[in-house]
Amino acid sequence: MKISLNWIKDYLDLKGISTKEIVNKLTMSGLEVEDVFDQNETYKGFVVGFVDEKEKHPNADRLSVCKVNDGKEFFQVICGAPNVEQGQKVVFAPIGTIIPKGNFEIKKAKIRGVESNGMICAEDELELSDDHSGIMVLDSKFKAGTSLTKALKLDDVILEIAITPNRPDALSHIGVARDLAAIFNRKLSIPKVKLKESKSNIKSAASIEIIDAENCPRYSGKVVKNVNIKESPEWLKNRISSIGLRSRNNVVDITNFVMYECGQPLHAFDLEMLGGHKIVVQSTKQESVFTTLDSKERKLPAGSLMICDDEKPVAIAGVMGGENSEITNDTKNILIESAYFNPSSIRKTAKILGLSTDASYRFERGTDPANTVYAAERTAQLISELAGGEILSGTLDVYPNKIKEKKIKLRFNRIEKILGYKISNTKIKSILKKLGIKIISELKDAVTVTIPTYRPDIEREIDLIEEIARIAGYDNVPTVSRINVTLEVKHDETSFSNDIREYSNALGLSEMINNPLQPEAFSKLTGIPIKITNPQNLDMEFLRTSLLPGALNIVSKNIKKGEKDLALFETGNVFNLGSEKSNISTFNDFKEEEKLIFVLTGEKNGREWYGGVSVYDIYDLKGIVNSFLNKISLDYFTNDSYYSSDNSLYEYYFTKKYKNVVVGQGGKVSSNVLNKFDINQEVFCFELDINILKSINAKKKEYVEPLKYPKVFRDFSFIFDTKIRFEEVKNFILQNSSNLLKDITIFDIFESNDLGLNKKSMAFQLEYYDENRTLTEDEVEKDFLNLIKLVSKKFNAQLRGK
């Protein structure tokens, strides 16, 4: 944002303070000055010139040879502007002058064989505007040889300040002046409004109705009648041109002036163009088209906040006015709008329209709801002074739900503890008052203050301490020469996540990173989503409930760009409400979980001369999951369960469980889900709960001495009822066998009508050994045969192959 120091001086005495000091102090206080434009230095050497003669260039049809008088002598200058004429007063740059645009020096030159000793300048070359249609022609009253800075009063210093999103109060000259007043302990003088109002009451001329009070908490207005639309006076044109604005007419210039003065965007309506002389603030219920001041038709989505009259929309609230109610040269009666709009509503509308204005820039960040009446009355006063007219008595002000100022207790000892040095209580209270923060009660060791509504960024005591620190000066914070660090073992919260990334990369997977904010359709697909209060747009309206939708969106985008073979992973947090009807009032009303997802799709190896193409399938996914769990030493701690029936996400899937708690789930994504993402190839996904994985106390890998004695293996196969599960049989065998049996694995499952109705075959391998001796054939055979009898009896099973 551009700030004029001459303009700042209207509110603050800066005598004795250099520009360098102002720049340094502002930057160190958080208002970073990115550029300094000192007009005295920029326009050094430029003078008013008089075109004494003009002749056609002998070697170029579009060039002229001019004789220019700088008040002392004549110079021959070649000029290509179509509007240069004899007898004009112009801006003349002698040899040695630095031109602002392009930052180049004027030197003696020959142009098409004719010598040129200087330059006649256009406005854009001086960076006074973007106009390059011709040279800048000055008023004939100026004397040749007068410096340009004196003639056009270009003696200002313009600061380009980077305003952070949390400081909407600094988007005005008064806002910056307030900080300077606190930094340099100077008195801030805000212009007082003194209105000369007529006997006619405003309520007889206009009315305001707010239907959507959520998005328009306050709307104020003043009416000025019988105005004279004309050119602005020089002082006003100089003020707004100093910050890069072009003068339109006195009324429009005044609304811009007040906005840059106090930070409140305003809009002036032609009162006679408002149906019923009424303002109605409401949101659209369906899509519509509206023509704005720039004569462009804008397509508005449902839910756009609009300013309407009794018959039609007349402005897009907080963004831009309408062509059907704009101020023209024939306008006589004016309604001044000064409102406070919900920042999220304006941000959403401006984003959808792709339209950013000075007004929307401020409303999006949050204006001061307590400032609307002052800004309207200040505007009315200036219009009355500069455009004549009659200010109707009273102010229209609809404010159904007043926004209250926050109260915060500030402890003096807390300030010293945080900053590391003592600031006197007197200085602390002075800084607070200079910033407009009211002290409502004082104790020996603390004060209670109210935070002005123009500072929405101050919410807690620590925010107030930051204000004290930045105004007192960060360079006063003492340097710590030595820091004591204990040598105790520190817990690294990120180590597990870093290990996950390392293991996943080692398995050949590439990491993807998705935005946790998603559209409603994505988030509702996998859970109960949480809606964001102030979303930037509709595609970032809800927190994600699972990593799956984001992963599928990435797959879809890659496929559309020709990348069809993917092996990906992602870690991140997901969020779910406790129930669809719950509102978040405590941390117990929602659940936040850290998740990990694996995604496989397409071919796992390309076409080669030595082999065919193979594509990813469920077995590859299971292999990735098992290998990953093996990496983190959990391969023997989890159990698998398989499901062939459909659910909302997968055609078939499997789960990993730890002590009957599901650690992860995944499988082949259903075609219905894939269709939502425009994916026409198979995708396999598995999502793990990292929080549960962290909670499992896996045994650290230890060296185990190799077995000295041979193992003995035995196989048997039984026909069971289909309802009998492997885990059930395995647990029974281990409980009823001797301690020589160390492990049981299943190596075959077979189902066929030949086995009988509702029957299946399971084949097992039994592993026997002893760490201290060689087993005998008899003892193994005895235990093995005994198990055959027990299994047959327990499960009514039939031994196969006997």
Coordinates of N, CA and C in Angstrom, one line a residue, residues 160-315:
E160 N 6.1 2.6 0.1 CA 5.3 1.4 -0.3 C 5.5 0.4 0.9
I161 N 4.3 0.2 1.6 CA 4.3 -0.6 2.8 C 3.6 -2.0 2.6
A162 N 4.3 -3.1 3.0 CA 3.7 -4.4 2.9 C 2.8 -4.6 4.1
I163 N 1.5 -4.6 3.9 CA 0.6 -4.8 5.1 C 0.2 -6.2 5.2
T164 N 0.5 -6.8 6.3 CA 0.2 -8.3 6.5 C -1.3 -8.4 6.7
P165 N -1.9 -9.6 6.4 CA -3.3 -9.8 6.5 C -4.0 -9.6 7.8
N166 N -3.2 -9.7 8.9 CA -3.7 -9.5 10.2 C -3.8 -8.0 10.7
R167 N -3.4 -7.1 9.8 CA -3.3 -5.7 10.2 C -4.2 -4.9 9.3
P168 N -5.5 -5.1 9.2 CA -6.4 -4.3 8.3 C -6.4 -2.8 8.8
D169 N -6.1 -2.6 10.1 CA -6.1 -1.2 10.6 C -5.1 -0.3 9.9
A170 N -4.0 -0.9 9.4 CA -2.9 -0.2 8.8 C -3.2 0.1 7.3
L171 N -4.4 -0.2 6.8 CA -4.7 0.0 5.4 C -5.2 1.4 5.2
S172 N -4.7 2.4 5.9 CA -5.1 3.8 5.8 C -4.0 4.7 6.4
H173 N -4.1 6.0 6.0 CA -3.1 6.9 6.5 C -3.2 7.1 8.0
I174 N -4.5 7.2 8.5 CA -4.7 7.3 10.0 C -4.1 6.1 10.7
G175 N -4.3 4.9 10.1 CA -3.8 3.7 10.8 C -2.3 3.7 10.9
V176 N -1.6 4.1 9.8 CA -0.2 4.2 9.9 C 0.3 5.3 10.8
A177 N -0.4 6.4 10.8 CA -0.1 7.5 11.7 C -0.3 7.1 13.1
R178 N -1.3 6.3 13.4 CA -1.5 5.9 14.8 C -0.2 5.1 15.3
D179 N 0.3 4.2 14.5 CA 1.5 3.5 14.9 C 2.7 4.4 15.0
L180 N 2.9 5.4 14.1 CA 3.9 6.4 14.2 C 3.8 7.2 15.5
A181 N 2.6 7.6 15.8 CA 2.3 8.3 17.1 C 2.8 7.6 18.3
A182 N 2.5 6.3 18.3 CA 3.0 5.4 19.4 C 4.5 5.3 19.4
I183 N 5.1 5.1 18.3 CA 6.5 4.8 18.2 C 7.3 6.1 18.6
F184 N 6.9 7.3 18.1 CA 7.6 8.5 18.4 C 7.0 9.3 19.5
N185 N 6.0 8.8 20.2 CA 5.3 9.5 21.3 C 4.8 10.9 20.9
R186 N 4.1 10.9 19.8 CA 3.5 12.1 19.3 C 2.0 12.1 19.4
K187 N 1.4 13.2 19.3 CA -0.1 13.3 19.4 C -0.7 13.0 18.1
L188 N -1.7 12.2 18.0 CA -2.5 11.9 16.8 C -3.7 12.7 16.8
S189 N -3.9 13.4 15.7 CA -5.1 14.3 15.5 C -5.9 13.8 14.4
I190 N -7.1 13.2 14.8 CA -8.0 12.7 13.8 C -9.0 13.8 13.5
P191 N -9.3 14.1 12.2 CA -10.2 15.2 11.8 C -11.5 15.0 12.5
K192 N -12.0 16.1 13.0 CA -13.4 16.1 13.6 C -14.4 16.5 12.6
V193 N -15.6 15.9 12.7 CA -16.6 16.1 11.7 C -17.6 17.2 12.3
K194 N -17.8 18.2 11.5 CA -18.7 19.3 11.9 C -19.7 19.5 10.7
L195 N -20.9 19.0 10.9 CA -21.8 19.0 9.8 C -22.8 20.2 10.0
K196 N -23.1 20.8 8.8 CA -24.1 21.8 8.8 C -25.3 21.2 8.1
E197 N -26.2 20.6 8.9 CA -27.3 19.8 8.4 C -28.6 20.7 8.2
S198 N -29.4 20.3 7.2 CA -30.7 21.1 7.0 C -31.7 20.6 7.9
K199 N -32.9 21.2 7.9 CA -34.0 20.8 8.7 C -34.7 19.5 8.2
S200 N -34.5 19.2 7.0 CA -35.1 18.0 6.4 C -34.4 16.8 7.0
N201 N -35.3 15.8 7.4 CA -34.7 14.6 8.1 C -34.5 13.5 7.0
I202 N -33.4 12.8 7.2 CA -32.9 11.8 6.3 C -34.0 10.7 6.1
K203 N -34.7 10.4 7.2 CA -35.7 9.3 7.1 C -36.8 9.6 6.1
S204 N -37.0 10.8 5.8 CA -38.1 11.1 4.8 C -37.6 11.0 3.4
A205 N -36.2 10.8 3.2 CA -35.6 10.8 1.9 C -35.2 9.4 1.5
A206 N -34.8 8.5 2.5 CA -34.3 7.2 2.2 C -34.4 6.3 3.4
S207 N -34.3 5.0 3.1 CA -34.4 4.0 4.2 C -33.5 2.8 3.9
I208 N -33.1 2.0 4.9 CA -32.2 0.9 4.8 C -32.9 -0.3 5.5
E209 N -32.8 -1.5 4.8 CA -33.3 -2.7 5.4 C -32.2 -3.8 5.2
I210 N -31.8 -4.5 6.3 CA -30.8 -5.6 6.2 C -31.6 -6.9 6.4
I211 N -31.6 -7.7 5.3 CA -32.2 -9.0 5.4 C -31.1 -10.1 5.8
D212 N -29.9 -10.0 5.3 CA -28.9 -10.9 5.6 C -27.9 -10.2 6.6
A213 N -28.3 -10.3 7.9 CA -27.6 -9.6 9.0 C -26.3 -10.3 9.3
E214 N -26.2 -11.6 9.0 CA -25.0 -12.4 9.2 C -23.8 -11.9 8.4
N215 N -24.1 -11.6 7.1 CA -23.1 -11.1 6.2 C -23.0 -9.6 6.1
C216 N -24.0 -8.9 6.7 CA -23.9 -7.4 6.7 C -24.4 -7.0 8.1
P217 N -23.5 -7.0 9.1 CA -23.9 -6.7 10.5 C -24.2 -5.2 10.7
R218 N -23.7 -4.3 9.8 CA -24.0 -2.9 10.0 C -24.0 -2.2 8.7
Y219 N -24.9 -1.3 8.5 CA -25.0 -0.5 7.3 C -25.4 0.9 7.7
S220 N -24.6 1.9 7.3 CA -24.9 3.3 7.7 C -24.9 4.1 6.4
G221 N -25.7 5.2 6.4 CA -25.8 6.1 5.3 C -26.1 7.5 5.6
K222 N -25.6 8.4 4.7 CA -26.0 9.8 4.8 C -26.5 10.3 3.4
V223 N -27.3 11.3 3.4 CA -27.9 11.8 2.2 C -27.5 13.2 2.0
V224 N -27.0 13.6 0.8 CA -26.6 15.0 0.5 C -27.4 15.3 -0.8
K225 N -28.2 16.4 -0.8 CA -29.0 16.8 -1.9 C -28.4 18.0 -2.6
N226 N -28.8 18.1 -3.9 CA -28.4 19.3 -4.7 C -26.9 19.5 -4.8
V227 N -26.2 18.4 -5.1 CA -24.7 18.6 -5.2 C -24.4 19.0 -6.7
N228 N -23.2 19.5 -6.8 CA -22.7 19.9 -8.1 C -21.5 19.1 -8.5
I229 N -21.7 18.1 -9.4 CA -20.6 17.2 -9.9 C -19.7 18.0 -10.7
K230 N -18.4 18.1 -10.3 CA -17.4 18.9 -11.1 C -16.0 18.3 -10.8
E231 N -15.0 19.0 -11.4 CA -13.6 18.6 -11.2 C -13.2 18.9 -9.7
S232 N -12.4 18.0 -9.2 CA -11.9 18.2 -7.8 C -10.9 19.4 -7.7
P233 N -10.8 20.0 -6.5 CA -9.8 21.0 -6.3 C -8.4 20.4 -6.4
E234 N -7.4 21.3 -6.5 CA -6.0 20.8 -6.7 C -5.5 20.0 -5.5
W235 N -5.9 20.4 -4.3 CA -5.4 19.8 -3.1 C -5.8 18.3 -3.0
L236 N -7.1 18.1 -3.4 CA -7.7 16.8 -3.4 C -7.1 15.9 -4.5
K237 N -6.9 16.5 -5.7 CA -6.3 15.7 -6.8 C -4.8 15.4 -6.5
N238 N -4.1 16.3 -5.8 CA -2.8 16.0 -5.4 C -2.7 14.9 -4.4
R239 N -3.6 14.9 -3.4 CA -3.6 13.8 -2.4 C -3.8 12.4 -3.0
I240 N -4.8 12.3 -3.9 CA -5.1 10.9 -4.4 C -4.1 10.5 -5.5
S241 N -3.6 11.5 -6.2 CA -2.6 11.2 -7.3 C -1.3 10.8 -6.6
S242 N -1.0 11.3 -5.4 CA 0.2 10.9 -4.8 C 0.3 9.4 -4.5
I243 N -0.8 8.8 -4.3 CA -0.8 7.3 -4.0 C -1.3 6.5 -5.3
G244 N -1.2 7.2 -6.4 CA -1.4 6.4 -7.7 C -2.8 6.3 -8.2
L245 N -3.8 7.1 -7.6 CA -5.2 7.1 -8.1 C -5.4 8.3 -9.1
R246 N -6.3 8.0 -10.0 CA -6.6 9.0 -11.0 C -7.9 9.8 -10.6
S247 N -7.9 11.1 -10.8 CA -9.0 11.9 -10.4 C -10.2 11.6 -11.4
R248 N -11.4 11.4 -10.8 CA -12.6 11.2 -11.6 C -13.5 12.5 -11.6
N249 N -14.1 12.7 -10.4 CA -14.8 13.9 -10.2 C -14.8 14.1 -8.7
N250 N -15.4 15.3 -8.2 CA -15.2 15.6 -6.8 C -15.8 14.6 -5.9
V251 N -17.0 14.0 -6.2 CA -17.7 13.1 -5.3 C -16.9 11.8 -5.2
V252 N -16.6 11.2 -6.4 CA -15.8 9.9 -6.4 C -14.5 10.1 -5.7
D253 N -13.8 11.2 -6.0 CA -12.5 11.5 -5.4 C -12.6 11.6 -3.9
I254 N -13.7 12.2 -3.4 CA -13.9 12.3 -1.9 C -14.0 10.9 -1.3
T255 N -14.8 10.0 -1.9 CA -15.0 8.7 -1.3 C -13.7 7.9 -1.3
N256 N -12.9 8.1 -2.4 CA -11.5 7.5 -2.4 C -10.6 8.1 -1.3
F257 N -10.7 9.4 -1.2 CA -9.9 10.1 -0.2 C -10.2 9.6 1.2
V258 N -11.5 9.5 1.6 CA -11.9 9.1 2.9 C -11.5 7.6 3.2
M259 N -11.6 6.8 2.1 CA -11.2 5.4 2.3 C -9.7 5.3 2.6
Y260 N -8.9 6.1 1.9 CA -7.4 6.0 2.2 C -7.1 6.8 3.4
E261 N -8.0 7.7 3.9 CA -7.7 8.4 5.1 C -8.0 7.5 6.3
C262 N -9.2 6.9 6.4 CA -9.5 6.2 7.6 C -9.7 4.7 7.4
G263 N -9.6 4.2 6.2 CA -9.7 2.8 6.0 C -11.1 2.2 5.7
Q264 N -12.1 3.0 5.7 CA -13.5 2.6 5.4 C -13.9 2.8 4.0
P265 N -14.1 1.7 3.2 CA -14.5 1.8 1.9 C -15.9 2.4 1.8
L266 N -16.2 3.3 0.8 CA -17.5 3.9 0.7 C -18.0 3.8 -0.7
H267 N -19.3 4.0 -0.9 CA -19.8 4.1 -2.2 C -20.9 5.1 -2.3
A268 N -21.0 5.9 -3.3 CA -22.0 6.9 -3.5 C -23.0 6.5 -4.6
F269 N -24.2 6.4 -4.2 CA -25.3 6.1 -5.1 C -26.0 7.3 -5.6
D270 N -26.5 7.3 -6.8 CA -27.4 8.4 -7.3 C -28.8 8.0 -6.7
L271 N -29.2 8.8 -5.7 CA -30.4 8.5 -4.9 C -31.6 8.4 -5.8
E272 N -31.7 9.2 -6.9 CA -32.8 9.1 -7.8 C -32.9 7.9 -8.6
M273 N -31.8 7.1 -8.7 CA -31.7 5.9 -9.4 C -32.1 4.7 -8.6
L274 N -32.3 4.9 -7.3 CA -32.7 3.8 -6.4 C -34.2 3.7 -6.3
G275 N -34.7 2.6 -6.7 CA -36.2 2.4 -6.6 C -36.7 2.5 -5.2
G276 N -37.7 3.4 -5.0 CA -38.2 3.5 -3.7 C -37.3 4.3 -2.7
H277 N -36.2 4.8 -3.3 CA -35.2 5.5 -2.4 C -34.8 4.6 -1.2
K278 N -34.7 3.3 -1.5 CA -34.5 2.4 -0.4 C -33.3 1.5 -0.7
I279 N -32.5 1.1 0.3 CA -31.4 0.1 0.3 C -31.9 -1.2 1.0
V280 N -31.7 -2.3 0.3 CA -32.0 -3.6 0.8 C -30.8 -4.5 0.7
V281 N -30.2 -5.0 1.8 CA -29.0 -5.8 1.8 C -29.5 -7.3 1.9
Q282 N -29.2 -8.1 0.9 CA -29.6 -9.5 0.9 C -28.7 -10.3 0.0
S283 N -28.8 -11.6 0.2 CA -28.0 -12.5 -0.6 C -28.9 -13.1 -1.7
T284 N -28.3 -13.4 -2.8 CA -29.0 -14.0 -3.9 C -29.4 -15.4 -3.6
K285 N -30.6 -15.8 -4.1 CA -31.1 -17.1 -3.9 C -30.8 -18.1 -5.1
Q286 N -30.4 -17.5 -6.2 CA -30.1 -18.3 -7.4 C -29.1 -17.5 -8.2
E287 N -28.5 -18.2 -9.2 CA -27.5 -17.6 -10.1 C -28.1 -16.4 -10.8
S288 N -27.3 -15.3 -11.0 CA -27.9 -14.2 -11.7 C -26.7 -13.4 -12.4
V289 N -27.1 -12.5 -13.2 CA -26.1 -11.7 -14.0 C -26.3 -10.2 -13.6
F290 N -25.2 -9.5 -13.4 CA -25.2 -8.1 -12.9 C -24.1 -7.3 -13.6
T291 N -24.5 -6.1 -14.1 CA -23.6 -5.2 -14.8 C -22.9 -4.2 -13.8
T292 N -21.6 -4.3 -13.7 CA -20.9 -3.5 -12.7 C -20.5 -2.1 -13.4
L293 N -19.9 -1.3 -12.6 CA -19.5 0.1 -13.0 C -18.6 0.1 -14.2
D294 N -17.8 -1.0 -14.4 CA -16.9 -1.1 -15.6 C -17.6 -1.6 -16.8
S295 N -19.0 -1.6 -16.8 CA -19.8 -2.1 -17.9 C -19.6 -3.5 -18.3
K296 N -19.2 -4.3 -17.4 CA -19.0 -5.8 -17.6 C -20.1 -6.5 -16.9
E297 N -20.6 -7.6 -17.6 CA -21.6 -8.4 -17.0 C -20.9 -9.5 -16.2
R298 N -21.3 -9.6 -14.9 CA -20.7 -10.5 -14.0 C -21.8 -11.6 -13.6
K299 N -21.3 -12.9 -13.7 CA -22.2 -14.0 -13.4 C -22.0 -14.3 -11.9
L300 N -23.1 -14.1 -11.1 CA -23.1 -14.2 -9.7 C -23.7 -15.5 -9.2
P301 N -23.0 -16.3 -8.4 CA -23.5 -17.5 -7.9 C -24.6 -17.3 -6.8
A302 N -25.4 -18.3 -6.5 CA -26.3 -18.1 -5.4 C -25.6 -17.9 -4.1
G303 N -26.1 -17.0 -3.3 CA -25.5 -16.8 -2.0 C -24.6 -15.5 -2.0
S304 N -24.5 -14.8 -3.2 CA -23.7 -13.6 -3.3 C -24.4 -12.5 -2.6
L305 N -23.7 -11.7 -1.7 CA -24.3 -10.6 -1.0 C -24.5 -9.4 -1.9
M306 N -25.7 -8.9 -2.0 CA -26.0 -7.8 -2.9 C -26.6 -6.6 -2.2
I307 N -26.3 -5.4 -2.7 CA -27.0 -4.2 -2.3 C -28.1 -4.0 -3.4
C308 N -29.4 -3.9 -2.9 CA -30.5 -3.8 -3.8 C -31.3 -2.6 -3.4
D309 N -32.2 -2.1 -4.4 CA -33.2 -1.1 -4.0 C -34.5 -1.8 -3.9
D310 N -35.6 -1.1 -4.0 CA -36.9 -1.7 -3.9 C -37.2 -2.6 -5.0
E311 N -36.4 -2.5 -6.1 CA -36.8 -3.2 -7.3 C -35.7 -4.1 -7.9
K312 N -34.4 -3.8 -7.7 CA -33.4 -4.5 -8.4 C -32.1 -4.4 -7.6
P313 N -31.1 -5.2 -8.0 CA -29.7 -5.1 -7.4 C -29.1 -3.8 -8.0
V314 N -28.3 -3.1 -7.1 CA -27.6 -1.9 -7.5 C -26.1 -2.0 -7.3
A315 N -25.6 -3.0 -6.6 CA -24.2 -3.1 -6.3 C -23.9 -4.5 -5.8

